[in-house]
mmCIF file of C-alpha atoms in Angstrom:
data_model
loop_
_atom_site.group_PDB
_atom_site.id
_atom_site.type_symbol
_atom_site.label_atom_id
_atom_site.label_comp_id
_atom_site.label_asym_id
_atom_site.label_seq_id
_atom_site.Cartn_x
_atom_site.Cartn_y
_atom_site.Cartn_z
ATOM 1 C CA UNK O 42 -18.067 19.439 -32.193
ATOM 2 C CA UNK O 43 -19.099 23.208 -33.528
ATOM 3 C CA UNK O 44 -22.410 22.834 -32.709
ATOM 4 C CA UNK O 45 -20.947 21.974 -29.323
ATOM 5 C CA UNK O 46 -18.939 25.000 -28.070
ATOM 6 C CA UNK O 47 -22.195 26.994 -30.293
ATOM 7 C CA UNK O 48 -24.221 25.665 -27.311
ATOM 8 C CA UNK O 49 -21.936 26.510 -24.628
ATOM 9 C CA UNK O 50 -21.766 30.192 -25.866
ATOM 10 C CA UNK O 51 -25.034 30.521 -25.783
ATOM 11 C CA UNK O 52 -25.406 28.768 -22.607
ATOM 12 C CA UNK O 53 -22.780 31.766 -21.141
ATOM 13 C CA UNK O 54 -24.682 33.970 -22.364
ATOM 14 C CA UNK O 55 -27.586 33.507 -20.577
ATOM 15 C CA UNK O 56 -25.760 33.614 -17.835
ATOM 16 C CA UNK O 57 -24.487 36.141 -18.063
ATOM 17 C CA UNK O 58 -27.469 38.444 -19.368
ATOM 18 C CA UNK O 59 -28.847 36.536 -16.182
ATOM 19 C CA UNK O 60 -26.312 37.997 -13.777
ATOM 20 C CA UNK O 61 -26.213 41.456 -15.289
ATOM 21 C CA UNK O 62 -29.856 42.307 -15.756
ATOM 22 C CA UNK O 63 -29.190 45.840 -16.590
ATOM 23 C CA UNK O 64 -26.463 45.603 -18.657
ATOM 24 C CA UNK O 65 -27.846 46.200 -22.876
ATOM 25 C CA UNK O 66 -26.431 43.421 -25.145
ATOM 26 C CA UNK O 67 -24.327 45.100 -26.091
ATOM 27 C CA UNK O 68 -22.548 45.150 -22.858
ATOM 28 C CA UNK O 69 -22.909 41.651 -23.096
ATOM 29 C CA UNK O 70 -21.478 40.175 -26.485
ATOM 30 C CA UNK O 71 -19.061 42.853 -25.554
ATOM 31 C CA UNK O 72 -18.086 40.958 -21.796
ATOM 32 C CA UNK O 73 -18.678 37.555 -24.388
ATOM 33 C CA UNK O 74 -15.949 38.424 -26.658
ATOM 34 C CA UNK O 75 -12.947 39.289 -24.279
ATOM 35 C CA UNK O 76 -13.611 35.759 -21.926
ATOM 36 C CA UNK O 77 -13.651 34.301 -25.525
ATOM 37 C CA UNK O 78 -9.957 35.671 -26.707
ATOM 38 C CA UNK O 79 -8.604 34.397 -23.590
ATOM 39 C CA UNK O 80 -6.456 31.310 -24.167
ATOM 40 C CA UNK O 81 -6.068 28.259 -22.336
ATOM 41 C CA UNK O 82 -2.403 27.818 -21.536
ATOM 42 C CA UNK O 83 -1.076 24.320 -22.243
ATOM 43 C CA UNK O 84 0.930 21.877 -21.313
ATOM 44 C CA UNK O 85 2.544 18.788 -23.635
ATOM 45 C CA UNK O 86 3.843 16.445 -21.207
ATOM 46 C CA UNK O 87 6.306 13.101 -23.035
ATOM 47 C CA UNK O 88 5.940 10.022 -21.082
ATOM 48 C CA UNK O 89 8.388 7.619 -21.687
ATOM 49 C CA UNK O 90 8.029 3.539 -21.767
ATOM 50 C CA UNK O 91 10.666 2.434 -18.950
ATOM 51 C CA UNK O 92 8.189 5.843 -17.260
ATOM 52 C CA UNK O 93 5.241 4.287 -17.400
ATOM 53 C CA UNK O 94 6.498 1.077 -16.684
ATOM 54 C CA UNK O 95 7.536 2.203 -13.586
ATOM 55 C CA UNK O 96 4.164 4.284 -12.570
ATOM 56 C CA UNK O 97 2.318 1.310 -13.625
ATOM 57 C CA UNK O 98 4.193 -1.251 -11.274
ATOM 58 C CA UNK O 99 3.785 1.057 -8.254
ATOM 59 C CA UNK O 100 0.468 1.132 -8.349
ATOM 60 C CA UNK O 101 0.952 -2.321 -8.600
ATOM 61 C CA UNK O 102 2.228 -3.440 -5.769
ATOM 62 C CA UNK O 103 1.028 -0.965 -3.729
ATOM 63 C CA UNK O 104 -2.643 -2.423 -4.842
ATOM 64 C CA UNK O 105 -0.845 -6.188 -3.080
ATOM 65 C CA UNK O 106 -0.430 -4.766 0.388
ATOM 66 C CA UNK O 107 -4.214 -6.476 0.638
ATOM 67 C CA UNK O 108 -3.116 -9.597 -1.222
ATOM 68 C CA UNK O 109 0.593 -9.710 1.202
ATOM 69 C CA UNK O 110 -2.008 -9.121 3.821
ATOM 70 C CA UNK O 111 -4.520 -11.407 3.641
ATOM 71 C CA UNK O 112 -2.219 -14.508 2.257
ATOM 72 C CA UNK O 113 0.091 -14.346 4.623
ATOM 73 C CA UNK O 114 -2.413 -13.908 7.603
ATOM 74 C CA UNK O 115 -4.700 -16.803 6.916
ATOM 75 C CA UNK O 116 -1.236 -18.867 5.729
ATOM 76 C CA UNK O 117 1.180 -18.007 8.893
ATOM 77 C CA UNK O 118 -2.277 -17.623 11.644
ATOM 78 C CA UNK O 119 -3.446 -21.381 10.398
ATOM 79 C CA UNK O 120 0.326 -22.635 10.601
ATOM 80 C CA UNK O 121 1.219 -20.922 14.513
ATOM 81 C CA UNK O 122 -1.909 -21.786 15.401
ATOM 82 C CA UNK O 123 -2.049 -25.406 15.001
ATOM 83 C CA UNK O 124 0.871 -25.167 16.696
ATOM 84 C CA UNK O 125 -0.262 -24.023 19.746
ATOM 85 C CA UNK O 126 -3.588 -26.325 20.342
ATOM 86 C CA UNK O 127 -3.245 -27.478 23.807
ATOM 87 C CA UNK O 128 -2.228 -31.179 22.748
ATOM 88 C CA UNK O 129 0.533 -30.319 19.868
ATOM 89 C CA UNK O 130 1.833 -27.573 23.084
ATOM 90 C CA UNK O 131 1.876 -30.320 25.906
ATOM 91 C CA UNK O 132 4.152 -32.652 23.674
ATOM 92 C CA UNK O 133 6.746 -29.635 22.260
ATOM 93 C CA UNK O 134 6.929 -28.542 26.488
ATOM 94 C CA UNK O 135 7.520 -32.527 26.741
ATOM 95 C CA UNK O 136 10.659 -31.871 24.020
ATOM 96 C CA UNK O 137 14.390 -31.320 25.068
ATOM 97 C CA UNK O 138 14.113 -28.376 22.757
ATOM 98 C CA UNK O 139 13.321 -24.483 24.492
ATOM 99 C CA UNK O 140 10.468 -22.652 23.749
ATOM 100 C CA UNK O 141 12.043 -20.014 22.545
ATOM 101 C CA UNK O 142 13.776 -22.276 19.966
ATOM 102 C CA UNK O 143 10.089 -23.638 19.653
ATOM 103 C CA UNK O 144 9.031 -20.188 19.033
ATOM 104 C CA UNK O 145 11.754 -18.956 16.515
ATOM 105 C CA UNK O 146 11.659 -22.365 14.082
ATOM 106 C CA UNK O 147 7.680 -22.219 13.731
ATOM 107 C CA UNK O 148 8.757 -18.196 12.272
ATOM 108 C CA UNK O 149 11.258 -18.250 10.606
ATOM 109 C CA UNK O 150 10.034 -21.188 8.513
ATOM 110 C CA UNK O 151 6.613 -18.764 7.972
ATOM 111 C CA UNK O 152 8.875 -15.841 6.918
ATOM 112 C CA UNK O 153 9.843 -18.460 4.553
ATOM 113 C CA UNK O 154 5.927 -18.841 3.373
ATOM 114 C CA UNK O 155 6.306 -14.596 3.379
ATOM 115 C CA UNK O 156 8.911 -14.305 1.110
ATOM 116 C CA UNK O 157 7.699 -16.488 -1.173
ATOM 117 C CA UNK O 158 4.849 -14.452 -0.952
ATOM 118 C CA UNK O 159 6.277 -11.667 -2.032
ATOM 119 C CA UNK O 160 8.110 -12.964 -4.317
ATOM 120 C CA UNK O 161 5.188 -14.937 -6.076
ATOM 121 C CA UNK O 162 3.746 -10.697 -6.050
ATOM 122 C CA UNK O 163 6.884 -9.255 -7.462
ATOM 123 C CA UNK O 164 7.122 -11.166 -10.229
ATOM 124 C CA UNK O 165 4.229 -11.438 -10.936
ATOM 125 C CA UNK O 166 4.350 -6.759 -10.945
ATOM 126 C CA UNK O 167 6.932 -7.289 -13.089
ATOM 127 C CA UNK O 168 5.875 -8.944 -15.818
ATOM 128 C CA UNK O 169 2.291 -7.723 -15.615
ATOM 129 C CA UNK O 170 3.147 -4.008 -15.808
ATOM 130 C CA UNK O 171 6.026 -4.797 -18.348
ATOM 131 C CA UNK O 172 8.272 -3.737 -16.438
ATOM 132 C CA UNK O 173 10.878 -5.934 -17.542
ATOM 133 C CA UNK O 174 12.609 -3.536 -19.369
ATOM 134 C CA UNK O 175 13.309 -1.531 -16.296
ATOM 135 C CA UNK O 176 15.065 -4.322 -14.543
ATOM 136 C CA UNK O 177 18.537 -3.730 -16.463
ATOM 137 C CA UNK O 178 18.386 0.368 -16.496
ATOM 138 C CA UNK O 179 16.649 0.809 -12.980
ATOM 139 C CA UNK O 180 17.544 -2.509 -11.123
ATOM 140 C CA UNK O 181 18.415 -0.983 -8.249
ATOM 141 C CA UNK O 182 15.289 1.195 -8.225
ATOM 142 C CA UNK O 183 13.052 -1.816 -8.858
ATOM 143 C CA UNK O 184 14.811 -3.693 -5.725
ATOM 144 C CA UNK O 185 14.231 -1.408 -3.621
ATOM 145 C CA UNK O 186 10.605 -0.902 -4.197
ATOM 146 C CA UNK O 187 10.875 -4.748 -4.012
ATOM 147 C CA UNK O 188 12.523 -5.103 -0.514
ATOM 148 C CA UNK O 189 9.805 -2.203 -0.045
ATOM 149 C CA UNK O 190 7.038 -4.582 -0.458
ATOM 150 C CA UNK O 191 8.751 -7.285 1.286
ATOM 151 C CA UNK O 192 9.934 -4.890 4.562
ATOM 152 C CA UNK O 193 6.244 -4.537 4.530
ATOM 153 C CA UNK O 194 5.315 -8.135 4.496
ATOM 154 C CA UNK O 195 6.476 -8.158 8.916
ATOM 155 C CA UNK O 196 3.395 -6.496 9.761
ATOM 156 C CA UNK O 197 1.873 -9.290 8.711
ATOM 157 C CA UNK O 198 3.327 -11.939 10.303
ATOM 158 C CA UNK O 199 3.623 -10.674 13.099
ATOM 159 C CA UNK O 200 0.274 -9.960 13.010
ATOM 160 C CA UNK O 201 -0.444 -13.578 12.054
ATOM 161 C CA UNK O 202 2.297 -14.316 15.128
ATOM 162 C CA UNK O 203 0.208 -12.269 18.059
ATOM 163 C CA UNK O 204 -3.429 -13.226 16.113
ATOM 164 C CA UNK O 205 -2.436 -17.076 16.389
ATOM 165 C CA UNK O 206 -1.106 -16.396 20.679
ATOM 166 C CA UNK O 207 -4.939 -15.348 21.036
ATOM 167 C CA UNK O 208 -6.407 -17.504 20.050
ATOM 168 C CA UNK O 209 -7.607 -17.195 16.623
ATOM 169 C CA UNK O 210 -8.718 -20.318 14.023
ATOM 170 C CA UNK O 211 -9.329 -19.902 10.426
ATOM 171 C CA UNK O 212 -12.067 -18.436 9.891
ATOM 172 C CA UNK O 213 -12.107 -15.743 12.835
ATOM 173 C CA UNK O 214 -8.179 -14.937 10.695
ATOM 174 C CA UNK O 215 -10.064 -15.294 7.130
ATOM 175 C CA UNK O 216 -12.162 -13.047 7.989
ATOM 176 C CA UNK O 217 -9.269 -9.937 10.121
ATOM 177 C CA UNK O 218 -7.013 -10.918 7.452
ATOM 178 C CA UNK O 219 -9.896 -9.748 4.820
ATOM 179 C CA UNK O 220 -10.862 -6.848 6.421
ATOM 180 C CA UNK O 221 -7.100 -5.673 7.979
ATOM 181 C CA UNK O 222 -6.402 -6.033 4.394
ATOM 182 C CA UNK O 223 -8.804 -4.204 2.269
ATOM 183 C CA UNK O 224 -8.671 -0.760 5.484
ATOM 184 C CA UNK O 225 -4.971 -0.845 5.554
ATOM 185 C CA UNK O 226 -4.499 -0.573 1.375
ATOM 186 C CA UNK O 227 -7.005 1.763 1.108
ATOM 187 C CA UNK O 228 -5.728 4.085 4.062
ATOM 188 C CA UNK O 229 -2.697 3.605 1.973
ATOM 189 C CA UNK O 230 -3.773 5.134 -1.261
ATOM 190 C CA UNK O 231 -4.072 1.628 -2.909
ATOM 191 C CA UNK O 232 -8.313 2.619 -4.490
ATOM 192 C CA UNK O 233 -8.358 6.722 -4.028
ATOM 193 C CA UNK O 234 -5.373 8.529 -3.797
ATOM 194 C CA UNK O 235 -4.605 9.985 -0.752
ATOM 195 C CA UNK O 236 -4.764 13.649 -2.230
ATOM 196 C CA UNK O 237 -8.753 13.437 -2.794
ATOM 197 C CA UNK O 238 -9.231 12.552 0.723
ATOM 198 C CA UNK O 239 -9.469 14.801 3.579
ATOM 199 C CA UNK O 240 -7.333 16.144 6.314
ATOM 200 C CA UNK O 241 -8.714 13.571 8.153
ATOM 201 C CA UNK O 242 -8.010 11.035 7.143
ATOM 202 C CA UNK O 243 -4.677 12.059 5.776
ATOM 203 C CA UNK O 244 -4.096 12.028 9.425
ATOM 204 C CA UNK O 245 -4.970 8.384 9.939
ATOM 205 C CA UNK O 246 -3.422 7.538 6.701
ATOM 206 C CA UNK O 247 0.301 8.150 8.260
ATOM 207 C CA UNK O 248 -0.735 5.699 11.489
ATOM 208 C CA UNK O 249 -0.977 2.406 8.696
ATOM 209 C CA UNK O 250 1.938 0.614 7.782
ATOM 210 C CA UNK O 251 0.779 0.390 3.745
ATOM 211 C CA UNK O 252 1.563 4.389 3.917
ATOM 212 C CA UNK O 253 4.648 4.628 4.361
ATOM 213 C CA UNK O 254 5.599 1.206 1.968
ATOM 214 C CA UNK O 255 4.052 3.512 -0.253
ATOM 215 C CA UNK O 256 6.246 6.075 -0.161
ATOM 216 C CA UNK O 257 8.959 3.514 -0.049
ATOM 217 C CA UNK O 258 7.725 1.788 -3.372
ATOM 218 C CA UNK O 259 6.660 5.623 -4.688
ATOM 219 C CA UNK O 260 9.834 6.667 -4.052
ATOM 220 C CA UNK O 261 12.020 4.354 -5.172
ATOM 221 C CA UNK O 262 11.014 4.038 -8.160
ATOM 222 C CA UNK O 263 9.946 7.245 -9.449
ATOM 223 C CA UNK O 264 13.742 8.021 -8.304
ATOM 224 C CA UNK O 265 15.741 8.903 -12.207
ATOM 225 C CA UNK O 266 19.116 7.314 -9.887
ATOM 226 C CA UNK O 267 19.186 5.511 -6.521
ATOM 227 C CA UNK O 268 21.508 8.462 -4.930
ATOM 228 C CA UNK O 269 21.860 9.244 -0.994
ATOM 229 C CA UNK O 270 18.689 10.891 -0.486
ATOM 230 C CA UNK O 271 16.752 8.254 -2.031
ATOM 231 C CA UNK O 272 18.505 5.703 0.529
ATOM 232 C CA UNK O 273 17.675 8.099 3.112
ATOM 233 C CA UNK O 274 13.811 8.837 1.983
ATOM 234 C CA UNK O 275 13.007 4.896 1.923
ATOM 235 C CA UNK O 276 15.113 4.110 4.085
ATOM 236 C CA UNK O 277 12.731 6.075 6.562
ATOM 237 C CA UNK O 278 10.304 4.513 5.814
ATOM 238 C CA UNK O 279 11.523 0.530 5.853
ATOM 239 C CA UNK O 280 12.112 1.494 9.654
ATOM 240 C CA UNK O 281 9.177 2.694 10.935
ATOM 241 C CA UNK O 282 7.391 -0.118 9.113
ATOM 242 C CA UNK O 283 9.631 -2.340 10.738
ATOM 243 C CA UNK O 284 8.864 -0.317 14.053
ATOM 244 C CA UNK O 285 4.892 -1.872 13.453
ATOM 245 C CA UNK O 286 6.382 -4.796 13.168
ATOM 246 C CA UNK O 287 7.976 -4.948 16.284
ATOM 247 C CA UNK O 288 4.828 -3.593 18.042
ATOM 248 C CA UNK O 289 2.584 -5.625 16.599
ATOM 249 C CA UNK O 290 5.184 -9.023 17.676
ATOM 250 C CA UNK O 291 5.494 -7.716 21.308
ATOM 251 C CA UNK O 292 2.219 -8.040 22.134
ATOM 252 C CA UNK O 293 1.578 -11.552 20.384
ATOM 253 C CA UNK O 294 5.482 -12.201 23.504
ATOM 254 C CA UNK O 295 3.063 -11.139 26.419
ATOM 255 C CA UNK O 296 0.490 -13.611 24.977
ATOM 256 C CA UNK O 297 2.527 -16.751 24.174
ATOM 257 C CA UNK O 298 3.807 -16.278 27.754
ATOM 258 C CA UNK O 299 0.704 -15.622 29.399
ATOM 259 C CA UNK O 300 -0.596 -18.943 27.641
ATOM 260 C CA UNK O 301 2.219 -20.524 28.880
ATOM 261 C CA UNK O 302 1.612 -19.844 32.059
ATOM 262 C CA UNK O 303 -1.552 -21.226 31.449
ATOM 263 C CA UNK O 304 -0.051 -24.611 29.808
#
């Protein structure tokens, strides 16, 4: 350490002498003495085990946006695309059940699968991040964070429905799920903090549901208590996520209507 400090001091003296070529040796050394008298301000931030566990859980849930997106799009998409095959579709139309009911039951079944994925991700996240103690001291905050993840699952579920209605099959669903999941998780701040990104990337991130899920999760787990302000912030974020899902599923309903006419 002493040798490194001496080497750094010598380097600074040489740099100052090069910049102030007309200054004498005494003036250069005097300037270095003044700089060495400046003491940097150091603050110590104490962290608790609960705050550390909450931050780990927040990071895990944010990064899990890729897992949730890829798994739900593939699983639900394959199920729905199988039900949309021409032969299966004709048998369904011949059954004494309305198309709306069949569609609703299909989506409801896929929603159960989506909830299963979210439950598994949440259980693994709580166990891996050591956030089990938070369930007793900050159970409401953890519940809000998991609810944010479940609300986000509506987006890949609606995307799977729309892609299936557009005729995409397993290989295309796998490609879209993986690429889309990686892009959305990146723009949500899972890979690199958005504060390190440029203004253009941050602006684009606002148009992705992962950004609002990240905001909801960090707001919930970073709160000391659940109050009206926290509920309002998380509620707005979840509302925006729901709007993404509604917009995507609306396109799927249009595609489904066109497919019925073709059949």
